[in-house]
Amino acid sequence: SIGMTYDLRPGCYAKYKQYHDELWPEVAKSMDDNEVSMAIFVHGEQMFLHAVAPSEEHWKRSREVPILKDWTALMGEVLVTNDDGNIDFIELESAFAFGMFKNG
């Protein structure tokens, strides 16, 4: 289980939502093949991503699909990036876990 935050560029939520509503099949297949489940929430221009995979290896494999580089570049149009041009993801430390999340 992983949690991350990141920020939308001002006024870009509709485009961000559209991109995810039309998620590229290759990206979806990579997540399906690696049993990754994901939910993304929004509060103003701050996004919160929660993803679950059977193992860290499954998560890493899901991120190795070559087209993900193009998807990440597309997301850079609507998300805040750092000085290197990479999306400014902040991985969150787990503060509490219960139920299916307790051991992972």
PDB file of C-alpha atoms in Angstrom, residues 7 9 12 15-16 19-20 23-24 27 63 65-82 84-89:
ATOM      1  CA  ASP A   7      -0.484  19.118  -6.994  1.00  0.00           C
ATOM      2  CA  ARG A   9      -1.489  23.045 -12.122  1.00  0.00           C
ATOM      3  CA  CYS A  12      -6.158  21.716 -14.934  1.00  0.00           C
ATOM      4  CA  LYS A  15      -8.100  17.840 -18.266  1.00  0.00           C
ATOM      5  CA  TYR A  16      -6.537  15.631 -15.565  1.00  0.00           C
ATOM      6  CA  TYR A  19      -6.974  11.839 -19.128  1.00  0.00           C
ATOM      7  CA  HIS A  20      -7.750   9.382 -16.331  1.00  0.00           C
ATOM      8  CA  LEU A  23      -6.692   5.869 -19.280  1.00  0.00           C
ATOM      9  CA  TRP A  24      -4.428   4.407 -21.946  1.00  0.00           C
ATOM     10  CA  VAL A  27      -1.122   1.616 -18.668  1.00  0.00           C
ATOM     11  CA  ARG A  63       5.801   1.049 -13.490  1.00  0.00           C
ATOM     12  CA  VAL A  65       5.877  -0.528 -19.066  1.00  0.00           C
ATOM     13  CA  PRO A  66       7.655   1.586 -21.734  1.00  0.00           C
ATOM     14  CA  ILE A  67       4.603   3.746 -22.562  1.00  0.00           C
ATOM     15  CA  LEU A  68       4.487   4.955 -18.945  1.00  0.00           C
ATOM     16  CA  LYS A  69       7.234   7.439 -19.855  1.00  0.00           C
ATOM     17  CA  ASP A  70       4.839   9.045 -22.381  1.00  0.00           C
ATOM     18  CA  TRP A  71       1.970   8.954 -19.849  1.00  0.00           C
ATOM     19  CA  THR A  72       4.179  10.686 -17.275  1.00  0.00           C
ATOM     20  CA  ALA A  73       5.095  13.376 -19.819  1.00  0.00           C
ATOM     21  CA  LEU A  74       1.378  13.922 -20.514  1.00  0.00           C
ATOM     22  CA  MET A  75       0.699  14.226 -16.778  1.00  0.00           C
ATOM     23  CA  GLY A  76       3.427  16.876 -16.609  1.00  0.00           C
ATOM     24  CA  GLU A  77       1.084  19.109 -18.612  1.00  0.00           C
ATOM     25  CA  VAL A  78      -1.473  19.143 -15.782  1.00  0.00           C
ATOM     26  CA  LEU A  79       0.622  18.445 -12.669  1.00  0.00           C
ATOM     27  CA  VAL A  80       3.211  20.543 -10.872  1.00  0.00           C
ATOM     28  CA  THR A  81       6.750  19.449 -11.731  1.00  0.00           C
ATOM     29  CA  ASN A  82      10.076  20.039  -9.985  1.00  0.00           C
ATOM     30  CA  ASP A  84      14.104  18.648 -13.304  1.00  0.00           C
ATOM     31  CA  GLY A  85      10.698  18.505 -15.021  1.00  0.00           C
ATOM     32  CA  ASN A  86       9.573  15.446 -13.030  1.00  0.00           C
ATOM     33  CA  ILE A  87       6.190  15.308 -11.319  1.00  0.00           C
ATOM     34  CA  ASP A  88       6.670  16.416  -7.724  1.00  0.00           C
ATOM     35  CA  PHE A  89       5.295  13.309  -5.951  1.00  0.00           C
TER      36      PHE A  89
END
